[in-house]
CSV table of C-alpha atoms and ligand atoms in Angstrom, one decimal:
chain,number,residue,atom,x,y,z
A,170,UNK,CA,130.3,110.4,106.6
A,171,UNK,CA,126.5,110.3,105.4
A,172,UNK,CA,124.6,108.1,107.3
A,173,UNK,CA,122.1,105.4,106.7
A,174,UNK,CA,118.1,106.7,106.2
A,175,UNK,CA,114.9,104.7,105.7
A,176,UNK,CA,111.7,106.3,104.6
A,177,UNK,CA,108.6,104.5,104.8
A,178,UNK,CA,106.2,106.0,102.0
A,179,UNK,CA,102.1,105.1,103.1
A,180,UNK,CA,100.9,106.2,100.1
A,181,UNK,CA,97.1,106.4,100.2
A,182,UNK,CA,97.0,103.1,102.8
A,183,UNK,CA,96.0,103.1,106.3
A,184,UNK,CA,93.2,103.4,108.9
A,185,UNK,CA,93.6,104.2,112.3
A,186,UNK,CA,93.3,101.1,113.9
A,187,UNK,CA,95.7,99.6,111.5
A,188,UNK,CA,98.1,102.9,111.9
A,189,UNK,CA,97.9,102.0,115.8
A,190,UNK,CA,99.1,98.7,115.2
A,191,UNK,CA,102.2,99.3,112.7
A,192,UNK,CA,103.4,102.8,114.5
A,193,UNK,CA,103.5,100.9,118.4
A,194,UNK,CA,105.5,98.5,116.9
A,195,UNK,CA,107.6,100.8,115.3
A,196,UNK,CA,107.8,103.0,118.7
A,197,UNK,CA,108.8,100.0,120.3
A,198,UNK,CA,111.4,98.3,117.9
A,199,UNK,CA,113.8,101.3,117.0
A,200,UNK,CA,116.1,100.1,119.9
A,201,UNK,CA,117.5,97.2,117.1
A,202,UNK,CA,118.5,100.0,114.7
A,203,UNK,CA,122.0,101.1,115.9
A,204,UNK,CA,121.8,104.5,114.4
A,205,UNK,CA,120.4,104.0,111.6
A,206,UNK,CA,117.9,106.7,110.9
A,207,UNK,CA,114.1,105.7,110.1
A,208,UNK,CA,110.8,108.0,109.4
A,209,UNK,CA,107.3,107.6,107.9
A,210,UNK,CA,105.7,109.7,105.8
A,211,UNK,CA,102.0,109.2,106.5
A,212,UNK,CA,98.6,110.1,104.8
A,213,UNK,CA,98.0,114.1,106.4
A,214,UNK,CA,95.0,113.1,108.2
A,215,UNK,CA,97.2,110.5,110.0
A,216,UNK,CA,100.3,113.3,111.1
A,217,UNK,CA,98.6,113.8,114.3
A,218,UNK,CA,98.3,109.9,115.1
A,219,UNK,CA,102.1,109.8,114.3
A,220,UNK,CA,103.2,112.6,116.0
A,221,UNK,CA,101.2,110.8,119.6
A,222,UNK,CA,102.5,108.0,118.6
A,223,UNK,CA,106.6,108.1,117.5
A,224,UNK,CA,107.0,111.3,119.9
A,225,UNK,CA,110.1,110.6,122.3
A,226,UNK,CA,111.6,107.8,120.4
A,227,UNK,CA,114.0,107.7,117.0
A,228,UNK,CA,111.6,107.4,114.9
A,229,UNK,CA,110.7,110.4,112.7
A,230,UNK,CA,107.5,111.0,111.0
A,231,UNK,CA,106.6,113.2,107.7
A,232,UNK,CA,104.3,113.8,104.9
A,233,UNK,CA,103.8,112.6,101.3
A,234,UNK,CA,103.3,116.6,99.7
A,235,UNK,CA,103.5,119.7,100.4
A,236,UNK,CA,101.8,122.7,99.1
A,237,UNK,CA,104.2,125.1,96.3
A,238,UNK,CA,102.7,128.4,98.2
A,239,UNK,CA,103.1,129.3,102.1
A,240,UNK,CA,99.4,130.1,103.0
A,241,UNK,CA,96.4,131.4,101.1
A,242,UNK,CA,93.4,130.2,98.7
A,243,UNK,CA,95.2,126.6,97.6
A,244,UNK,CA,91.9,125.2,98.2
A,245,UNK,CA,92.9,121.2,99.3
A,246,UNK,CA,96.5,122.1,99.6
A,247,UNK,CA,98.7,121.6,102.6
A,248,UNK,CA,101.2,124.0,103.4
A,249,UNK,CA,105.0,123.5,104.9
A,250,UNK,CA,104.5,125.5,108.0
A,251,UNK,CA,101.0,123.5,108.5
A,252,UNK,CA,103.4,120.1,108.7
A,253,UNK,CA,106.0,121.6,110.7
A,254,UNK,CA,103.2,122.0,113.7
A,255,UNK,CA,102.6,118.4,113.3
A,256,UNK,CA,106.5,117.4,114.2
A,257,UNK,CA,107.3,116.5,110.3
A,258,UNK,CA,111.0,116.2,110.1
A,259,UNK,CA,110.3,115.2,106.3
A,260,UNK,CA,108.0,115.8,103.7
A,261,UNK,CA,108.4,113.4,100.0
A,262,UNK,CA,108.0,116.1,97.3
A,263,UNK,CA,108.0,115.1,93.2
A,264,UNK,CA,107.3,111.3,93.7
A,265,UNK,CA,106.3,109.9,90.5
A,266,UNK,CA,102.8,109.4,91.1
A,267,UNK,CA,102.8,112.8,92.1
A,268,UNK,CA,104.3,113.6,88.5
A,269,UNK,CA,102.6,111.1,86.9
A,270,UNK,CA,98.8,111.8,87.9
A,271,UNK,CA,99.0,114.9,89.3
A,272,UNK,CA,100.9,116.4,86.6
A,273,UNK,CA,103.6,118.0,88.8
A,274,UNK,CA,106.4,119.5,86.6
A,275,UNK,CA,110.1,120.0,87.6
A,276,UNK,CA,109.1,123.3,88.1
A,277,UNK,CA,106.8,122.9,91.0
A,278,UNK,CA,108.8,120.3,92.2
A,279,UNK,CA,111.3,122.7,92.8
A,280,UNK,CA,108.9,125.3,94.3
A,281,UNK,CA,107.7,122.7,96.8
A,282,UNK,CA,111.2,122.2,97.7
A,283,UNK,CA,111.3,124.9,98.8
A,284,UNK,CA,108.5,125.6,100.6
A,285,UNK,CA,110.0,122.7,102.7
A,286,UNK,CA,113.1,124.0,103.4
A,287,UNK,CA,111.2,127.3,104.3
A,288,UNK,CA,109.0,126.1,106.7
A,289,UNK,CA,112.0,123.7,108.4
A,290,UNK,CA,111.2,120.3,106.6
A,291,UNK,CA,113.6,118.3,104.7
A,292,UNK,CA,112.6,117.5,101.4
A,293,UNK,CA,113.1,113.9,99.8
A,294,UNK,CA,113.0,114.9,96.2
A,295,UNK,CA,112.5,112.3,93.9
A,296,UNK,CA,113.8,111.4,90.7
A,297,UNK,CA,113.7,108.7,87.7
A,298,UNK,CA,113.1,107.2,84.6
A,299,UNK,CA,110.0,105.4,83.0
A,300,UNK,CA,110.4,102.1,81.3
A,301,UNK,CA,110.2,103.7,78.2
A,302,UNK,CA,112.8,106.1,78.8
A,303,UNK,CA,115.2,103.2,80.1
A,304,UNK,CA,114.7,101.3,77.3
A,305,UNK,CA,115.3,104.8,74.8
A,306,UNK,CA,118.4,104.9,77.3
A,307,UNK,CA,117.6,108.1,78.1
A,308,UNK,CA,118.1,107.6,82.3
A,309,UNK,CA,121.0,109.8,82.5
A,310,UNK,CA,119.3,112.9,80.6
A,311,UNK,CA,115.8,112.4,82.9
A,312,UNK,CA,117.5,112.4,86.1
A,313,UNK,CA,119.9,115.2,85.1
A,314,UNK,CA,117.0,117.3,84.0
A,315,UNK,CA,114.8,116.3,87.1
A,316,UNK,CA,118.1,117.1,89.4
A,317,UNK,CA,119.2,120.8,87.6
A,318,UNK,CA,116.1,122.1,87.7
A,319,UNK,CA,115.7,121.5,91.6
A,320,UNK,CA,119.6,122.4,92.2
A,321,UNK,CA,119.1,126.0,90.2
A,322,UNK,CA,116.4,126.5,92.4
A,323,UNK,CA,117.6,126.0,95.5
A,324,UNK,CA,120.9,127.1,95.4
A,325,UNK,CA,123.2,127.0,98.3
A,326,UNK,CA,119.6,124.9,100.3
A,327,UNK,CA,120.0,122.3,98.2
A,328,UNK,CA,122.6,120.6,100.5
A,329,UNK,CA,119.6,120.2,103.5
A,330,UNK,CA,117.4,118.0,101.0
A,331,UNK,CA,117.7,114.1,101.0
A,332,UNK,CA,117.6,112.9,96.9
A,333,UNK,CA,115.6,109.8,96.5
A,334,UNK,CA,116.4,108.1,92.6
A,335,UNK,CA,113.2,105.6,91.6
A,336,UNK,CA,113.1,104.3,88.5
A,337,UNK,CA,109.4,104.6,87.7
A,338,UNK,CA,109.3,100.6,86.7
A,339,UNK,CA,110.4,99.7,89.5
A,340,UNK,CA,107.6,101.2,91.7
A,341,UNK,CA,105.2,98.5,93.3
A,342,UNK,CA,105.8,96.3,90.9
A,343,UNK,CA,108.5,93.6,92.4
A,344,UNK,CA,111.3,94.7,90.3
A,345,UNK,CA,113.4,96.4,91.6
A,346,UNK,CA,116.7,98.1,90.4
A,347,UNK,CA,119.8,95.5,90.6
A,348,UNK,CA,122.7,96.9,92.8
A,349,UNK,CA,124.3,98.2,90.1
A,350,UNK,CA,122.1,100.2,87.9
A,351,UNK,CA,121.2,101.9,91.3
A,352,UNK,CA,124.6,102.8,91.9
A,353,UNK,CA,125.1,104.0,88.5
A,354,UNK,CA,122.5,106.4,88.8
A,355,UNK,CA,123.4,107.4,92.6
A,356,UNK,CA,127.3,108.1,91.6
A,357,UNK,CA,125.9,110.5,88.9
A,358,UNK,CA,123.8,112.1,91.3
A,359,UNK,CA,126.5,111.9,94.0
A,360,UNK,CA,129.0,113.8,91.3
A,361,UNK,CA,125.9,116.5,90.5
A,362,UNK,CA,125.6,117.0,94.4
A,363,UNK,CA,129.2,117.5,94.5
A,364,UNK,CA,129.5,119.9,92.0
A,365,UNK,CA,127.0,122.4,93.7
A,366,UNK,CA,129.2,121.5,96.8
A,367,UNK,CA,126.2,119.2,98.0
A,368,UNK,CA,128.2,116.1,98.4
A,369,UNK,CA,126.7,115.3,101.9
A,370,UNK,CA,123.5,115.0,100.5
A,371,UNK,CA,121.4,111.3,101.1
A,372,UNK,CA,120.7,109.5,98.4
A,373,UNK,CA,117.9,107.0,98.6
A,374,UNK,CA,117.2,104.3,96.1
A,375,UNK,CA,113.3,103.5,96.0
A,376,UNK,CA,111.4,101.1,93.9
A,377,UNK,CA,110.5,97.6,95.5
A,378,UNK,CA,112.7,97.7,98.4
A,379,UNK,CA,112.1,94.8,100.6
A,380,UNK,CA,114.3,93.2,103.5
A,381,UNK,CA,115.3,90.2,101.0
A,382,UNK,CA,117.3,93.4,98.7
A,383,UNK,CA,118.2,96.3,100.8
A,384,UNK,CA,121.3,94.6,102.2
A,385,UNK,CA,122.7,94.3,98.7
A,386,UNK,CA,121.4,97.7,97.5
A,387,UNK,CA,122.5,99.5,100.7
A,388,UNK,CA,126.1,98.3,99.8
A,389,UNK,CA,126.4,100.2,97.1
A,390,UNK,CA,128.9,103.2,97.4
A,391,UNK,CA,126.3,105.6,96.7
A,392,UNK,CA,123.2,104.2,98.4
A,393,UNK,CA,122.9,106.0,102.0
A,394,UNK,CA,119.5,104.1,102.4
A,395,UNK,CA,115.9,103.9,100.8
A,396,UNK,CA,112.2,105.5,100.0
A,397,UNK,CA,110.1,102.3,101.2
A,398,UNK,CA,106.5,102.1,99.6
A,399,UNK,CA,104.3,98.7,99.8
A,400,UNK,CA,107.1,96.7,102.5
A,401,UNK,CA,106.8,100.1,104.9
A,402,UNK,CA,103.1,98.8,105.8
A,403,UNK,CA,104.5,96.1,107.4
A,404,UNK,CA,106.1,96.8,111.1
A,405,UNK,CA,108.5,93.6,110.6
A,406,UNK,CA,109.5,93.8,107.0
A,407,UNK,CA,110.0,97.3,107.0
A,408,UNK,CA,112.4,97.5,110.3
A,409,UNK,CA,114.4,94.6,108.5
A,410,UNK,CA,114.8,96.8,105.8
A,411,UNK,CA,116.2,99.8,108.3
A,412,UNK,CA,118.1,97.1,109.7
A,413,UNK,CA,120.2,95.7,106.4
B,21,LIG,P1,107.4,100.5,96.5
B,21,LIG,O1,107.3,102.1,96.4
B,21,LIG,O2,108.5,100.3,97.5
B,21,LIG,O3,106.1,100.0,96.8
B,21,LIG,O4,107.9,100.0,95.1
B,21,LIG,C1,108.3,103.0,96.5
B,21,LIG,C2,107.8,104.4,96.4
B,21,LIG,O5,106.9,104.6,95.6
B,21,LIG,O6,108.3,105.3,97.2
């Protein structure tokens, strides 16, 4: 039986007197979760604020990137072993933006991965479709693409990651996946996972998650939970949303 997992994505947002405010109240309102599993992946300046902060309670904490190599001249990279000092349970690799302005390719996706895995983190790959490659109906072929390349990779690891599907167009901008085009998506990943005996593998649904939608979306057969951008900045909204 997978269980239910919430990951609050910062993006490039905080300051530490804000960060103060919205970890104590998560610190202090995990007892209203029954089980359900919650973490934030933070800016990396902010790892050591979270670690003070979430240490001895439920609450895990994680980072946004990680670094394709171990160690070495990466100048401005961040390597796995690095976040693993700092408590990170989990470490987002492959987000869109990532892909999108950083130019990341399945390839180093993949090799992050596993720099992840290597260093003890749990990976929450990302995958999904721009607009344009909805509309071109092309979802299917993306994802698979995005999903093989990671699976070939990793092998017999890829059952410690957590998947994460986000339709690009539905990042940050209010519209988010209906129920069922999430779960469409999911069972097709859920049947990948399967078939490189990864069926206990979390799959997240991301993309304008917000407390008044994650009831119906975590429903879904498929759905063990969600990657939470803009609603994770807010204490309230986004323990609603672990709560649903
Ligand atoms: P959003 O972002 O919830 O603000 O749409 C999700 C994400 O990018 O992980």
């Amino acid at each position: 039986m997978r269980g239910k997992l919430v990951v609050g994505n910062w993006k490039m947002n905080g300051g530490l007197a804000s960060n103060a405010r919205l970890l104590d109240r998560l610190a202090s309102g995990w007892q209203a979760l029954s089980g359900r599993e919650i973490s934030v992946c933070v800016p990396f300046p902010y790892l050591g604020q979270a670690q003070a902060a979430l240490s001895g309670t439920p609450v895990a904490w994680g980072a946004q990137d990680v670094s394709a190599h171990a160690a070495g001249a990466y100048t401005g990279e961040v390597a796995g072993p690095m976040l693993a000092e700092y408590g990170c349970r989990h470490v987002i690799v492959g987000h869109s933006e990532r892909r999108q302005f950083h130019g990341e390719t399945d390839a180093a996706v993949a090799a992050k991965a596993a720099q992840a895995l290597k260093a003890g983190l749990t990976p929450v790959v990302c995958v999904g479709e721009t607009l344009a490659e909805r509309e071109s109906a092309s979802t299917a072929a993306v994802v698979a693409r995005q999903f093989d390349v990671v699976a070939s990779a990793l092998r017999n690891d890829l059952s410690r990651v957590v998947l994460a599907y986000e339709p690009v167009w539905a990042i940050g901008t209010g519209r988010t996946a209906s129920p069922e085009q999430a779960q469409e998506v999911h069972s097709m990943l859920r049947r990948a996972l399967e078939r490189h005996d990864a069926g206990g593998v979390q799959v997240l649904y991301g993309g304008s998650v917000k407390a008044a939608n994650a009831g119906a979306l975590f429903a879904m057969a498929d759905v063990d939970g969600g990657l939470v951008g803009g609603a994770s900045l807010d204490a309230e909204e986004f323990l609603a949303i672990a709560h649903a």
